[in-house]
Amino acid sequence: MISRDVRHPDVAELFTVTRVQISKDLRYAKVYISVIGALVDKQKTLDALQSAAGFIAVHSSKKVVMRYFPELRFTLDDSVDKHMKIEELLADIAKEQQQRPLSGE
């Protein structure tokens, strides 16, 4: 819905909703997004989605039958960035191990 209907120029094309946590009373939903790009692009996308939260909620509530549609709060999910950093570190370690001579040689 966000990709198709939100036409805000600051919303990055490469973003993903990674998870949603809904409060027990179903009044609030914390929407985690992952954005590929620079930190500035991530913040612009987050701000744009937060400003469009009412629009997103109104249009989404027409497609989902709930007694109350939760208030949406967007937050950045940096788990993908952390995963990529770990992968880079592991690749660096593997490269370094390959360059070292075997013990006993």
Coordinates of C-alpha atoms in Angstrom, one line a residue:
M1 CA 0.0 0.0 0.0
I2 CA 2.8 2.4 0.9
S3 CA 4.7 1.8 -2.3
R4 CA 1.7 2.1 -4.5
D5 CA -0.4 4.9 -2.9
V6 CA 2.1 7.2 -1.0
R7 CA 3.4 9.7 -3.5
H8 CA 5.7 11.6 -1.3
P9 CA 9.0 12.7 -3.1
D10 CA 11.1 11.9 0.0
V11 CA 10.1 8.3 0.3
A12 CA 13.0 6.2 -1.0
E13 CA 12.2 3.6 -3.7
L14 CA 14.2 1.0 -1.9
F15 CA 12.6 0.5 1.5
T16 CA 11.0 -2.5 3.2
V17 CA 8.6 -2.9 6.1
T18 CA 10.5 -5.4 8.2
R19 CA 8.1 -5.9 11.0
V20 CA 5.1 -4.4 12.9
Q21 CA 4.6 -4.4 16.6
I22 CA 1.0 -3.7 17.7
S23 CA 0.2 -2.7 21.3
K24 CA -2.0 -5.0 23.4
D25 CA -4.9 -2.6 23.2
L26 CA -4.5 -2.4 19.4
R27 CA -4.3 1.4 19.4
Y28 CA -0.7 1.8 18.3
A29 CA 1.5 0.1 15.8
K30 CA 5.2 0.5 15.6
V31 CA 6.2 0.0 11.9
Y32 CA 9.9 -0.9 11.4
I33 CA 11.3 0.1 8.0
S34 CA 14.6 -0.7 6.4
V35 CA 15.9 1.8 3.8
I36 CA 18.8 1.2 1.4
G37 CA 20.8 4.4 1.0
A38 CA 22.6 7.1 2.9
L39 CA 21.6 8.1 6.4
V40 CA 20.1 11.3 5.0
D41 CA 17.8 9.3 2.7
K42 CA 16.8 7.0 5.6
Q43 CA 15.8 10.0 7.7
K44 CA 13.9 11.7 4.9
T45 CA 12.0 8.5 4.2
L46 CA 11.2 8.1 7.9
D47 CA 10.0 11.7 8.2
A48 CA 7.9 11.4 5.0
L49 CA 6.2 8.2 6.2
Q50 CA 5.5 9.7 9.6
S51 CA 3.9 12.7 8.0
A52 CA 1.8 10.4 5.8
A53 CA 0.9 8.1 8.7
G54 CA -2.7 9.3 8.8
F55 CA -3.2 8.9 5.0
I56 CA -1.7 5.4 5.2
A57 CA -3.9 4.4 8.2
V58 CA -7.1 5.7 6.5
H59 CA -6.4 3.8 3.3
S60 CA -5.2 0.7 5.1
S61 CA -8.3 0.6 7.3
K62 CA -10.4 0.3 4.2
K63 CA -8.7 -3.0 3.4
V64 CA -8.4 -4.5 6.9
V65 CA -11.4 -5.1 9.1
M66 CA -10.6 -4.1 12.7
R67 CA -12.5 -2.5 15.4
Y68 CA -9.8 0.2 15.8
F69 CA -7.1 0.9 13.3
P70 CA -3.9 1.6 15.2
E71 CA -2.0 4.8 15.1
L72 CA 1.1 4.2 13.0
R73 CA 4.5 5.1 14.3
F74 CA 7.5 4.6 11.9
T75 CA 11.0 3.7 13.1
L76 CA 14.1 2.7 11.3
D77 CA 15.2 -0.9 11.5
D78 CA 19.0 -1.1 11.3
S79 CA 19.2 -4.9 11.6
V80 CA 19.9 -5.2 7.9
D81 CA 22.8 -2.7 8.2
K82 CA 24.1 -4.6 11.2
H83 CA 23.9 -7.9 9.3
M84 CA 25.7 -6.5 6.3
K85 CA 28.5 -5.2 8.6
I86 CA 28.9 -8.6 10.2
E87 CA 29.1 -10.2 6.8
E88 CA 31.8 -7.8 5.8
L89 CA 33.8 -8.5 8.9
L90 CA 33.5 -12.2 8.4
A91 CA 34.6 -11.9 4.8
D92 CA 37.6 -9.8 5.9
I93 CA 38.5 -12.5 8.5
A94 CA 38.2 -15.2 5.9
K95 CA 40.4 -13.3 3.4
E96 CA 43.1 -12.7 6.1
Q97 CA 43.1 -16.4 7.1
Q98 CA 43.6 -17.4 3.5
Q99 CA 46.6 -15.0 3.2
R100 CA 48.3 -16.4 6.3
P101 CA 50.7 -19.4 5.8
L102 CA 49.6 -22.7 7.2
S103 CA 51.3 -23.5 10.5
G104 CA 54.1 -26.1 10.1
E105 CA 55.2 -24.7 6.7

